[in-house]
mmCIF file of C-alpha atoms in Angstrom:
data_model
loop_
_atom_site.group_PDB
_atom_site.id
_atom_site.type_symbol
_atom_site.label_atom_id
_atom_site.label_comp_id
_atom_site.label_asym_id
_atom_site.label_seq_id
_atom_site.Cartn_x
_atom_site.Cartn_y
_atom_site.Cartn_z
ATOM 1 C CA MET Z 457 0.000 0.000 0.000
ATOM 2 C CA PRO Z 458 1.473 3.398 -0.968
ATOM 3 C CA SER Z 459 2.655 5.589 1.869
ATOM 4 C CA GLY Z 460 0.277 8.359 0.817
ATOM 5 C CA THR Z 461 -2.693 6.024 1.170
ATOM 6 C CA VAL Z 462 -1.445 4.835 4.563
ATOM 7 C CA GLY Z 463 -1.199 8.449 5.695
ATOM 8 C CA ARG Z 464 -4.766 9.210 4.605
ATOM 9 C CA LEU Z 465 -6.076 6.103 6.338
ATOM 10 C CA LEU Z 466 -4.124 6.964 9.490
ATOM 11 C CA LEU Z 467 -5.728 10.413 9.624
ATOM 12 C CA ARG Z 468 -9.136 8.839 9.149
ATOM 13 C CA GLY Z 469 -8.379 6.348 11.890
ATOM 14 C CA LEU Z 470 -7.472 9.152 14.285
ATOM 15 C CA LEU Z 471 -10.671 11.000 13.397
ATOM 16 C CA ALA Z 472 -12.786 7.859 13.808
ATOM 17 C CA GLY Z 473 -11.119 7.169 17.150
ATOM 18 C CA LEU Z 474 -11.857 10.711 18.307
ATOM 19 C CA ILE Z 475 -15.540 10.516 17.354
ATOM 20 C CA ALA Z 476 -15.871 7.021 18.839
ATOM 21 C CA GLY Z 477 -14.213 8.385 21.976
ATOM 22 C CA LEU Z 478 -16.861 11.107 22.205
ATOM 23 C CA VAL Z 479 -19.611 8.505 21.996
ATOM 24 C CA ALA Z 480 -17.815 6.361 24.578
ATOM 25 C CA PHE Z 481 -17.487 9.379 26.879
ATOM 26 C CA VAL Z 482 -21.255 9.904 26.773
ATOM 27 C CA PHE Z 483 -21.726 6.237 27.662
ATOM 28 C CA ALA Z 484 -19.123 6.398 30.419
ATOM 29 C CA TYR Z 485 -20.656 9.516 31.940
ATOM 30 C CA THR Z 486 -24.265 8.338 31.806
ATOM 31 C CA VAL Z 487 -23.741 4.639 32.614
ATOM 32 C CA GLY Z 488 -20.337 4.284 34.250
ATOM 33 C CA GLU Z 489 -20.334 7.225 36.619
ATOM 34 C CA GLY Z 490 -23.120 5.836 38.787
ATOM 35 C CA PRO Z 491 -21.218 2.697 39.883
ATOM 36 C CA VAL Z 492 -18.025 4.717 40.312
ATOM 37 C CA SER Z 493 -19.692 7.268 42.590
ATOM 38 C CA ASP Z 494 -21.394 4.506 44.562
ATOM 39 C CA SER Z 495 -18.062 2.707 44.954
ATOM 40 C CA ILE Z 496 -16.374 5.833 46.256
ATOM 41 C CA ALA Z 497 -19.241 6.358 48.707
ATOM 42 C CA GLN Z 498 -18.884 2.737 49.789
ATOM 43 C CA GLU Z 499 -15.149 3.272 50.327
ATOM 44 C CA GLN Z 500 -15.662 6.421 52.372
ATOM 45 C CA ALA Z 501 -18.300 4.747 54.522
ATOM 46 C CA SER Z 502 -16.263 1.636 55.298
ATOM 47 C CA SER Z 503 -12.674 2.925 55.323
ATOM 48 C CA ALA Z 504 -10.650 3.308 58.485
ATOM 49 C CA PRO Z 505 -9.960 6.857 59.662
ATOM 50 C CA ALA Z 506 -6.440 6.845 58.298
ATOM 51 C CA GLY Z 507 -6.447 4.081 55.710
ATOM 52 C CA HIS Z 508 -5.102 4.089 52.181
ATOM 53 C CA HIS Z 509 -7.171 2.914 49.248
ATOM 54 C CA ASP Z 510 -7.319 3.201 45.489
ATOM 55 C CA HIS Z 511 -9.409 6.112 44.286
ATOM 56 C CA GLY Z 512 -11.230 5.887 40.952
ATOM 57 C CA GLY Z 513 -10.425 9.415 39.871
ATOM 58 C CA GLY Z 514 -10.244 8.225 36.297
ATOM 59 C CA SER Z 515 -13.819 7.037 36.709
ATOM 60 C CA ALA Z 516 -15.117 4.968 33.846
ATOM 61 C CA ALA Z 517 -11.948 5.687 31.869
ATOM 62 C CA ALA Z 518 -10.127 3.616 34.442
ATOM 63 C CA ALA Z 519 -12.905 1.046 34.272
ATOM 64 C CA GLY Z 520 -12.335 0.741 30.557
ATOM 65 C CA THR Z 521 -8.660 -0.086 30.839
ATOM 66 C CA GLY Z 522 -8.536 -2.171 34.000
ATOM 67 C CA ASP Z 523 -6.975 -1.174 37.298
ATOM 68 C CA ALA Z 524 -3.909 0.305 35.583
ATOM 69 C CA ALA Z 525 -5.487 3.771 35.492
ATOM 70 C CA ALA Z 526 -6.480 3.841 39.158
ATOM 71 C CA HIS Z 527 -5.184 6.683 41.353
ATOM 72 C CA GLU Z 528 -4.026 6.561 44.926
ATOM 73 C CA HIS Z 529 -6.479 7.967 47.466
ATOM 74 C CA GLU Z 530 -5.531 8.999 50.991
ATOM 75 C CA ALA Z 531 -8.281 9.122 53.593
ATOM 76 C CA ALA Z 532 -8.453 11.879 56.149
ATOM 77 C CA ASP Z 533 -7.175 11.557 59.717
ATOM 78 C CA ALA Z 534 -9.718 10.882 62.446
ATOM 79 C CA GLY Z 535 -11.974 13.891 62.803
ATOM 80 C CA GLY Z 536 -10.261 15.689 59.912
ATOM 81 C CA GLU Z 537 -11.426 16.517 56.420
ATOM 82 C CA GLU Z 538 -10.214 14.896 53.249
ATOM 83 C CA GLU Z 539 -7.934 17.101 51.188
ATOM 84 C CA GLU Z 540 -9.009 16.813 47.564
ATOM 85 C CA LEU Z 541 -6.456 17.921 44.986
ATOM 86 C CA VAL Z 542 -8.930 17.513 42.116
ATOM 87 C CA SER Z 543 -12.651 17.774 42.735
ATOM 88 C CA ARG Z 544 -14.875 14.810 42.011
ATOM 89 C CA ASP Z 545 -16.931 16.916 39.584
ATOM 90 C CA LEU Z 546 -13.818 17.740 37.571
ATOM 91 C CA GLN Z 547 -12.711 14.111 37.612
ATOM 92 C CA SER Z 548 -16.069 12.893 36.306
ATOM 93 C CA THR Z 549 -16.279 15.477 33.495
ATOM 94 C CA ALA Z 550 -13.091 17.006 32.133
ATOM 95 C CA GLY Z 551 -10.847 14.280 33.529
ATOM 96 C CA LEU Z 552 -13.056 11.505 32.202
ATOM 97 C CA ALA Z 553 -13.411 13.168 28.794
ATOM 98 C CA THR Z 554 -9.662 13.686 28.471
ATOM 99 C CA GLY Z 555 -8.887 10.081 29.362
ATOM 100 C CA VAL Z 556 -11.468 8.546 27.037
ATOM 101 C CA LEU Z 557 -10.697 10.857 24.096
ATOM 102 C CA VAL Z 558 -6.935 10.344 24.314
ATOM 103 C CA TYR Z 559 -7.498 6.602 24.538
ATOM 104 C CA GLY Z 560 -9.868 6.689 21.545
ATOM 105 C CA VAL Z 561 -7.440 8.646 19.360
ATOM 106 C CA ALA Z 562 -4.542 6.374 20.320
ATOM 107 C CA VAL Z 563 -6.336 3.117 19.588
ATOM 108 C CA GLY Z 564 -7.824 4.637 16.434
ATOM 109 C CA GLY Z 565 -4.379 5.374 15.024
ATOM 110 C CA ILE Z 566 -3.008 1.955 15.962
ATOM 111 C CA ALA Z 567 -6.065 0.163 14.570
ATOM 112 C CA ALA Z 568 -5.804 2.144 11.319
ATOM 113 C CA LEU Z 569 -2.217 0.960 10.851
ATOM 114 C CA ALA Z 570 -3.305 -2.603 11.611
ATOM 115 C CA PHE Z 571 -6.050 -2.170 9.000
ATOM 116 C CA CYS Z 572 -3.477 -1.100 6.400
ATOM 117 C CA PHE Z 573 -1.509 -4.279 7.074
ATOM 118 C CA ALA Z 574 -4.553 -6.575 7.178
ATOM 119 C CA LEU Z 575 -6.397 -5.303 4.096
ATOM 120 C CA GLY Z 576 -6.118 -7.964 1.398
ATOM 121 C CA ARG Z 577 -3.970 -10.259 3.569
ATOM 122 C CA ILE Z 578 -6.624 -11.969 5.684
ATOM 123 C CA GLY Z 579 -9.054 -12.791 2.898
ATOM 124 C CA ARG Z 580 -11.125 -11.165 0.216
ATOM 125 C CA PHE Z 581 -12.771 -8.684 2.519
ATOM 126 C CA GLY Z 582 -13.616 -5.125 1.607
ATOM 127 C CA PRO Z 583 -12.620 -2.098 3.698
ATOM 128 C CA ARG Z 584 -15.763 -2.155 5.859
ATOM 129 C CA ALA Z 585 -15.488 -5.865 6.665
ATOM 130 C CA THR Z 586 -11.755 -5.576 7.300
ATOM 131 C CA ALA Z 587 -12.305 -2.644 9.658
ATOM 132 C CA ALA Z 588 -14.915 -4.672 11.553
ATOM 133 C CA LEU Z 589 -12.586 -7.684 11.795
ATOM 134 C CA VAL Z 590 -9.663 -5.555 12.998
ATOM 135 C CA ALA Z 591 -11.828 -3.793 15.599
ATOM 136 C CA GLY Z 592 -13.307 -7.089 16.786
ATOM 137 C CA ALA Z 593 -9.890 -8.728 17.048
ATOM 138 C CA ALA Z 594 -8.527 -5.707 18.918
ATOM 139 C CA PHE Z 595 -11.422 -5.763 21.383
ATOM 140 C CA VAL Z 596 -10.904 -9.462 22.087
ATOM 141 C CA THR Z 597 -7.109 -9.502 22.315
ATOM 142 C CA VAL Z 598 -6.407 -6.083 23.822
ATOM 143 C CA TYR Z 599 -9.272 -5.887 26.272
ATOM 144 C CA PHE Z 600 -11.662 -8.803 26.729
ATOM 145 C CA VAL Z 601 -9.211 -11.697 27.184
ATOM 146 C CA PRO Z 602 -6.976 -9.734 29.624
ATOM 147 C CA PHE Z 603 -10.165 -8.616 31.398
ATOM 148 C CA LEU Z 604 -11.115 -12.239 32.040
ATOM 149 C CA LYS Z 605 -7.879 -12.712 33.990
ATOM 150 C CA TYR Z 606 -7.592 -9.269 35.563
ATOM 151 C CA PRO Z 607 -11.075 -7.695 35.616
ATOM 152 C CA ALA Z 608 -11.509 -4.034 36.416
ATOM 153 C CA ASN Z 609 -12.190 -3.318 40.079
ATOM 154 C CA PRO Z 610 -14.049 -0.317 41.490
ATOM 155 C CA PRO Z 611 -12.317 2.399 43.531
ATOM 156 C CA ALA Z 612 -13.006 0.765 46.897
ATOM 157 C CA VAL Z 613 -11.029 -2.325 45.897
ATOM 158 C CA GLY Z 614 -7.247 -2.391 45.850
ATOM 159 C CA ASN Z 615 -4.116 -1.631 47.784
ATOM 160 C CA PRO Z 616 -2.138 1.356 46.426
ATOM 161 C CA ASP Z 617 1.091 -0.473 47.238
ATOM 162 C CA THR Z 618 0.285 -3.080 44.565
ATOM 163 C CA ILE Z 619 -0.624 -0.699 41.732
ATOM 164 C CA GLY Z 620 2.739 -1.225 40.010
ATOM 165 C CA LYS Z 621 2.449 -5.001 40.136
ATOM 166 C CA ARG Z 622 -1.151 -4.996 38.933
ATOM 167 C CA THR Z 623 -0.310 -2.648 36.075
ATOM 168 C CA ALA Z 624 2.629 -4.791 34.965
ATOM 169 C CA LEU Z 625 0.556 -7.982 35.041
ATOM 170 C CA PHE Z 626 -2.300 -6.380 33.116
ATOM 171 C CA PHE Z 627 -0.053 -5.093 30.338
ATOM 172 C CA LEU Z 628 1.846 -8.380 30.240
ATOM 173 C CA MET Z 629 -1.450 -10.150 29.641
ATOM 174 C CA ILE Z 630 -2.268 -7.682 26.850
ATOM 175 C CA ALA Z 631 1.121 -8.190 25.176
ATOM 176 C CA LEU Z 632 0.845 -11.974 25.327
ATOM 177 C CA SER Z 633 -2.725 -11.896 24.040
ATOM 178 C CA VAL Z 634 -1.811 -9.700 21.065
ATOM 179 C CA LEU Z 635 1.297 -11.716 20.139
ATOM 180 C CA ILE Z 636 -0.490 -15.055 20.330
ATOM 181 C CA GLY Z 637 -3.484 -13.616 18.469
ATOM 182 C CA VAL Z 638 -1.245 -12.407 15.623
ATOM 183 C CA ALA Z 639 0.472 -15.811 15.519
ATOM 184 C CA ALA Z 640 -2.928 -17.528 15.299
ATOM 185 C CA VAL Z 641 -4.002 -15.288 12.406
ATOM 186 C CA ILE Z 642 -0.747 -15.925 10.515
ATOM 187 C CA LEU Z 643 -1.026 -19.677 11.095
ATOM 188 C CA GLY Z 644 -4.636 -19.805 9.951
ATOM 189 C CA LYS Z 645 -3.817 -17.747 6.852
ATOM 190 C CA ARG Z 646 -0.872 -19.955 5.853
ATOM 191 C CA LEU Z 647 -2.811 -23.184 6.279
ATOM 192 C CA GLY Z 648 -5.514 -21.623 4.175
ATOM 193 C CA THR Z 649 -8.556 -23.768 4.964
ATOM 194 C CA TRP Z 650 -11.608 -22.936 7.023
ATOM 195 C CA ASN Z 651 -10.951 -25.824 9.402
ATOM 196 C CA ALA Z 652 -7.374 -24.625 9.899
ATOM 197 C CA THR Z 653 -8.617 -21.123 10.685
ATOM 198 C CA VAL Z 654 -11.039 -22.482 13.274
ATOM 199 C CA ALA Z 655 -8.259 -24.639 14.734
ATOM 200 C CA ALA Z 656 -5.969 -21.588 14.971
ATOM 201 C CA GLY Z 657 -8.680 -19.687 16.847
ATOM 202 C CA LEU Z 658 -9.194 -22.574 19.242
ATOM 203 C CA GLY Z 659 -5.422 -22.789 19.700
ATOM 204 C CA TYR Z 660 -5.369 -19.117 20.713
ATOM 205 C CA ALA Z 661 -8.102 -19.769 23.279
ATOM 206 C CA VAL Z 662 -6.284 -22.792 24.715
ATOM 207 C CA VAL Z 663 -2.917 -21.027 24.979
ATOM 208 C CA MET Z 664 -4.481 -17.983 26.648
ATOM 209 C CA ALA Z 665 -6.353 -20.217 29.099
ATOM 210 C CA VAL Z 666 -3.062 -21.883 30.056
ATOM 211 C CA LEU Z 667 -1.366 -18.513 30.486
ATOM 212 C CA ALA Z 668 -4.250 -17.256 32.601
ATOM 213 C CA PHE Z 669 -3.778 -20.280 34.835
ATOM 214 C CA VAL Z 670 0.010 -19.823 35.065
ATOM 215 C CA LEU Z 671 0.190 -16.053 35.593
ATOM 216 C CA PRO Z 672 -0.166 -14.868 39.199
ATOM 217 C CA PRO Z 673 -3.628 -13.774 40.320
ATOM 218 C CA ASN Z 674 -4.665 -10.328 41.433
ATOM 219 C CA ASP Z 675 -3.765 -10.209 45.123
ATOM 220 C CA ASP Z 676 -6.343 -7.517 45.921
ATOM 221 C CA ALA Z 677 -9.395 -9.448 47.069
ATOM 222 C CA ILE Z 678 -12.875 -7.962 47.061
ATOM 223 C CA PRO Z 679 -13.516 -6.676 50.612
ATOM 224 C CA ASP Z 680 -16.059 -8.500 52.715
ATOM 225 C CA GLY Z 681 -19.369 -6.736 52.619
ATOM 226 C CA PHE Z 682 -18.770 -5.009 49.273
ATOM 227 C CA PRO Z 683 -22.072 -5.154 47.341
ATOM 228 C CA ALA Z 684 -21.941 -7.823 44.648
ATOM 229 C CA ALA Z 685 -24.481 -5.940 42.527
ATOM 230 C CA LEU Z 686 -22.298 -2.813 42.574
ATOM 231 C CA LEU Z 687 -19.239 -4.811 41.519
ATOM 232 C CA TRP Z 688 -21.257 -6.395 38.707
ATOM 233 C CA ASP Z 689 -22.556 -3.009 37.500
ATOM 234 C CA PHE Z 690 -19.047 -1.550 37.532
ATOM 235 C CA ARG Z 691 -17.593 -4.371 35.458
ATOM 236 C CA LEU Z 692 -20.502 -4.329 33.027
ATOM 237 C CA ALA Z 693 -19.926 -0.594 32.545
ATOM 238 C CA SER Z 694 -16.239 -1.329 31.936
ATOM 239 C CA ILE Z 695 -17.055 -3.853 29.213
ATOM 240 C CA GLY Z 696 -19.783 -1.642 27.766
ATOM 241 C CA LEU Z 697 -17.399 1.282 27.400
ATOM 242 C CA GLN Z 698 -15.046 -0.821 25.289
ATOM 243 C CA VAL Z 699 -17.884 -2.291 23.222
ATOM 244 C CA VAL Z 700 -19.203 1.177 22.422
ATOM 245 C CA LEU Z 701 -15.733 2.486 21.569
ATOM 246 C CA TRP Z 702 -14.722 -0.364 19.251
ATOM 247 C CA THR Z 703 -18.132 -0.657 17.608
ATOM 248 C CA GLY Z 704 -18.213 3.054 16.918
ATOM 249 C CA PHE Z 705 -14.689 2.949 15.538
ATOM 250 C CA ALA Z 706 -15.450 -0.018 13.265
ATOM 251 C CA LEU Z 707 -18.524 1.650 11.773
ATOM 252 C CA LEU Z 708 -16.943 5.084 11.341
ATOM 253 C CA PHE Z 709 -13.549 3.984 10.110
ATOM 254 C CA GLY Z 710 -15.030 1.342 7.812
ATOM 255 C CA THR Z 711 -17.097 4.015 6.095
ATOM 256 C CA LEU Z 712 -14.205 6.492 5.863
ATOM 257 C CA ALA Z 713 -11.757 3.857 4.607
ATOM 258 C CA ASP Z 714 -14.221 2.589 2.015
ATOM 259 C CA ARG Z 715 -14.605 6.091 0.613
ATOM 260 C CA ALA Z 716 -10.863 6.752 0.708
ATOM 261 C CA LEU Z 717 -10.060 3.545 -1.171
ATOM 262 C CA ALA Z 718 -12.908 3.731 -3.692
ATOM 263 C CA PRO Z 719 -11.539 4.076 -7.220
ATOM 264 C CA ALA Z 720 -12.099 7.477 -8.751
ATOM 265 C CA ALA Z 721 -14.798 7.516 -11.406
ATOM 266 C CA PRO Z 722 -13.197 7.925 -14.838
ATOM 267 C CA THR Z 723 -13.913 11.232 -16.534
ATOM 268 C CA ALA Z 724 -15.788 10.643 -19.754
ATOM 269 C CA GLU Z 725 -14.097 12.149 -22.783
ATOM 270 C CA ARG Z 726 -16.211 14.749 -24.391
ATOM 271 C CA ALA Z 727 -17.207 13.738 -27.923
ATOM 272 C CA PRO Z 728 -16.379 16.237 -30.655
ATOM 273 C CA VAL Z 729 -19.323 18.437 -31.630
ATOM 274 C CA ALA Z 730 -20.326 17.958 -35.251
ATOM 275 C CA ALA Z 731 -20.319 21.035 -37.397
ATOM 276 C CA PRO Z 732 -23.808 22.214 -38.344
ATOM 277 C CA ALA Z 733 -24.948 21.312 -41.844
ATOM 278 C CA VAL Z 734 -24.926 24.143 -44.343
#
């Protein structure tokens, strides 16, 4: 693919990621902020006077990317007031929008480059179908499979001393999932048959299941008494945010890429005008 075409598709991917991020922000604010606020209230009600906990300042943006985006929260001393560097209102609006939009633009650019590589190499799929396949594969390998091993936890769950370890494990799971997913796609493409493609997909699932069993678990257990329904709502909002983002990107970028790659209509040559009869 010519570099000029790659550049145009990259710009369209960034634009699609930005617009999909706006849609995801609306979802995160309307659906995800409720469980986050309830989790913070649960933390404040049950925390010790001088305890340390994770604070979900990133709100649903953190929910969308696992515990890696969680912020450290320090509770007030007994009888004192909590010192808040950034207000909760700012966190849930400007902070949330910034996180989701930056994430959307970043994944949009990366997915656009992956689209440029995949187009014509994974089968006789058009731009729209290829965009949908790339977005679906990215959702599964980058988010959903790592989520099954290390699901997002609400603000009241987690020890700030383990944030580094949890972040490293989460991104390790992402890297392994992407590498093994790419290997499965290459293997299925080289073998060339439908059965081989299905076998490659099953092989990916088996290898990831083994890795999930081997990798260390998340040491931060859910506190006793934490509402199960609230935990469920938080994790559903986390998954929903990613579904909205990747679905929006697939639809938008597929349309933009299809138009960018459509062959230009040939200009009809104008026929010579016959001279009028005398």
